[in-house]
Short mmCIF file of C-alpha atoms in Angstrom, two decimals:
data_model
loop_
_atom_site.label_atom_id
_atom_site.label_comp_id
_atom_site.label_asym_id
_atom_site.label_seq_id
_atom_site.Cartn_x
_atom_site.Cartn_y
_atom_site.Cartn_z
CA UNK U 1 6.50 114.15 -7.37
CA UNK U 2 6.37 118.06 -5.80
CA UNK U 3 3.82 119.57 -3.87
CA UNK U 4 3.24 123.12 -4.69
CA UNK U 5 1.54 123.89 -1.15
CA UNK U 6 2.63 125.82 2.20
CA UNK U 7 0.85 122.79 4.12
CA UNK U 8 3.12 120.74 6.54
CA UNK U 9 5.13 118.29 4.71
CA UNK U 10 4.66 115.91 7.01
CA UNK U 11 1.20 115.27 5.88
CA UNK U 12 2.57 113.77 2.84
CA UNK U 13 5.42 111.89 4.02
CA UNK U 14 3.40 109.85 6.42
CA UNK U 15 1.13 108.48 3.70
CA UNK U 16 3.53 108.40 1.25
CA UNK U 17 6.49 106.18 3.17
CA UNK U 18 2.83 104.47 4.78
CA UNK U 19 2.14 103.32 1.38
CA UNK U 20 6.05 102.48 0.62
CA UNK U 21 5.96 100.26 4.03
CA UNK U 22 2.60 98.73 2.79
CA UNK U 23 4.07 97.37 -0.45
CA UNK U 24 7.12 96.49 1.20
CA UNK U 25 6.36 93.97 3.76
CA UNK U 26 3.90 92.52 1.41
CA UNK U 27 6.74 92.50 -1.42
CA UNK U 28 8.75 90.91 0.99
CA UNK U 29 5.78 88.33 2.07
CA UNK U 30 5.08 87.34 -1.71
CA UNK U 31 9.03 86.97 -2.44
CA UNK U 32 9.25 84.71 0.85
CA UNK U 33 6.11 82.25 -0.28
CA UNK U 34 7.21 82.25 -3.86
CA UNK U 35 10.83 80.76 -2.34
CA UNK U 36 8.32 78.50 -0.55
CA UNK U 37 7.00 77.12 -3.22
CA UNK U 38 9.70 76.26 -5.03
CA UNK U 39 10.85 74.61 -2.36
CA UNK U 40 7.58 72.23 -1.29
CA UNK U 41 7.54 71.55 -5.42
CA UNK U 42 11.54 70.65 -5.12
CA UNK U 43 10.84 68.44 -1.82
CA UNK U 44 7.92 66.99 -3.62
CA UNK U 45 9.55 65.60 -6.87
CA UNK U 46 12.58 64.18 -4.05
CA UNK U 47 9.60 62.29 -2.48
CA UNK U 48 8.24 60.73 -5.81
CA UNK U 49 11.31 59.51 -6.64
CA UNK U 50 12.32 58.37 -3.50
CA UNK U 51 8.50 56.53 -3.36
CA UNK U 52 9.64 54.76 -7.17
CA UNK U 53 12.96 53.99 -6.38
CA UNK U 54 12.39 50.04 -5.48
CA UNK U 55 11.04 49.35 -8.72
CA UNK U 56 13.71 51.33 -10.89
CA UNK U 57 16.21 49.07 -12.71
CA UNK U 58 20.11 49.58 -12.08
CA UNK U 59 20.15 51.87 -15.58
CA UNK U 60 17.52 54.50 -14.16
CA UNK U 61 19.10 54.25 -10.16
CA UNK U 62 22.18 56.57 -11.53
CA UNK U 63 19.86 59.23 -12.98
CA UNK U 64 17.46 59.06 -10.18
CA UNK U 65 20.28 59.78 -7.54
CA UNK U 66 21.70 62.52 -9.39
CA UNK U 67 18.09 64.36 -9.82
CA UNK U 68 17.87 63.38 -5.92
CA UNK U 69 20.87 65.75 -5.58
CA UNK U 70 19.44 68.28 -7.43
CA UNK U 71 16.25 68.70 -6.15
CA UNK U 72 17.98 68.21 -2.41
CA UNK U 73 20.66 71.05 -3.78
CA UNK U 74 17.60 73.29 -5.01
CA UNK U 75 15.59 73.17 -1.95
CA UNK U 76 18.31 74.19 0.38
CA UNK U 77 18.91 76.97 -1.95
CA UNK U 78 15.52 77.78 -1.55
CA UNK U 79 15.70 77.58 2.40
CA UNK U 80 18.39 79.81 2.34
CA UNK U 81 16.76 82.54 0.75
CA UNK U 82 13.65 81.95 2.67
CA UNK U 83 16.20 82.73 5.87
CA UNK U 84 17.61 85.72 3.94
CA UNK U 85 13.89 87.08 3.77
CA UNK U 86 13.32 86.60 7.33
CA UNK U 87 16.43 88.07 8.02
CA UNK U 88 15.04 91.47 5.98
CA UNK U 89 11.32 91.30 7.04
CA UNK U 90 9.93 93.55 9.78
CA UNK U 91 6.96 93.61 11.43
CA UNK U 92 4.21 90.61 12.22
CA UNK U 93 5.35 88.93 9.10
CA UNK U 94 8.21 87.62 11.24
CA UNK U 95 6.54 85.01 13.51
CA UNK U 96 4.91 82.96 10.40
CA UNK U 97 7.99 83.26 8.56
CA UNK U 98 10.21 81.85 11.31
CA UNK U 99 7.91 78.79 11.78
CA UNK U 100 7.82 77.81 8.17
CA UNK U 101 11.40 77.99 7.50
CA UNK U 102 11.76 75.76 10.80
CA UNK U 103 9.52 73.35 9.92
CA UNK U 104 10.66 73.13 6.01
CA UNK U 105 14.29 72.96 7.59
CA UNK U 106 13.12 69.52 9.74
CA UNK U 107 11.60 68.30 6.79
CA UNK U 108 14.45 68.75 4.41
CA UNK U 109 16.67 67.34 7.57
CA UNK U 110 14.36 64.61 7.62
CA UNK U 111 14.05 63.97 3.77
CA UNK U 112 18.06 64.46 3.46
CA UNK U 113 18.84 61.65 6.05
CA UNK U 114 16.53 59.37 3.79
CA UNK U 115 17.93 59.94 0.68
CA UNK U 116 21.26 59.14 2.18
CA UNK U 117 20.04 55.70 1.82
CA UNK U 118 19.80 55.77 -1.43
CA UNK U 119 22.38 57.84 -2.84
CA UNK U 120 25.43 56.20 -0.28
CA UNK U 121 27.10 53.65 -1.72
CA UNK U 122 26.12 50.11 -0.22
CA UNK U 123 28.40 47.91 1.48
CA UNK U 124 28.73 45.18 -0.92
CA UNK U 125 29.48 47.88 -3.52
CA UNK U 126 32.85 48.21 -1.78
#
């Protein structure tokens, strides 16, 4: 937009690019916990499956373990652009950011290392 005014530009640009920053690092906050989401929802449907996986026959087992893979795939995807995020943010969004994507990155770790036991192929299989 144009000011029509001899006042000091400066005025303007302050609370305009003030405003711009605003919206910004809350843009950037509501991208990062929508990633976030999807990922707890991902790490979520790996733990029910991994929680029903004694009592699935050897017919469901194969589908299970691929939608294991998928979910495990998904949420790393989504860790990833949770660490792009942080890599963009500025300002005191940083510090919350950085702890949740380390403590989602121990739990995927964690969850991966698991599901290794279900998705390697056992001994006796060999």
């Amino acid at each position: 937009f144009f000011f029509n005014d001899t006042a000091t530009t400066e005025i303007y640009t302050e609370q305009i690019v003030g405003s711009v920053r605003c919206v910004q690092e809350t843009g950037q906050m509501d991208l990062f916990e929508t990633y976030q989401q999807d990922f707890q929802r991902n790490i979520g449907n790996v733990n029910k499956i991994v929680q029903s996986f004694q009592t699935l026959g050897e017919g469901e087992k194969g589908q299970k373990i691929q939608a294991l893979k998928t979910y495990l795939t998904n949420a790393d995807n989504e860790l990833k652009q949770m660490e792009q995020e942080f890599a963009l943010a500025d300002g005191s969004s940083r510090g919350a950011m950085n702890q949740s994507i380390r403590k989602h990155r121990q739990e995927y770790n964690d969850l991966k290392k698991n599901c290794l036991l279900y998705t390697s192929p056992s001994p006796r299989d060999s």
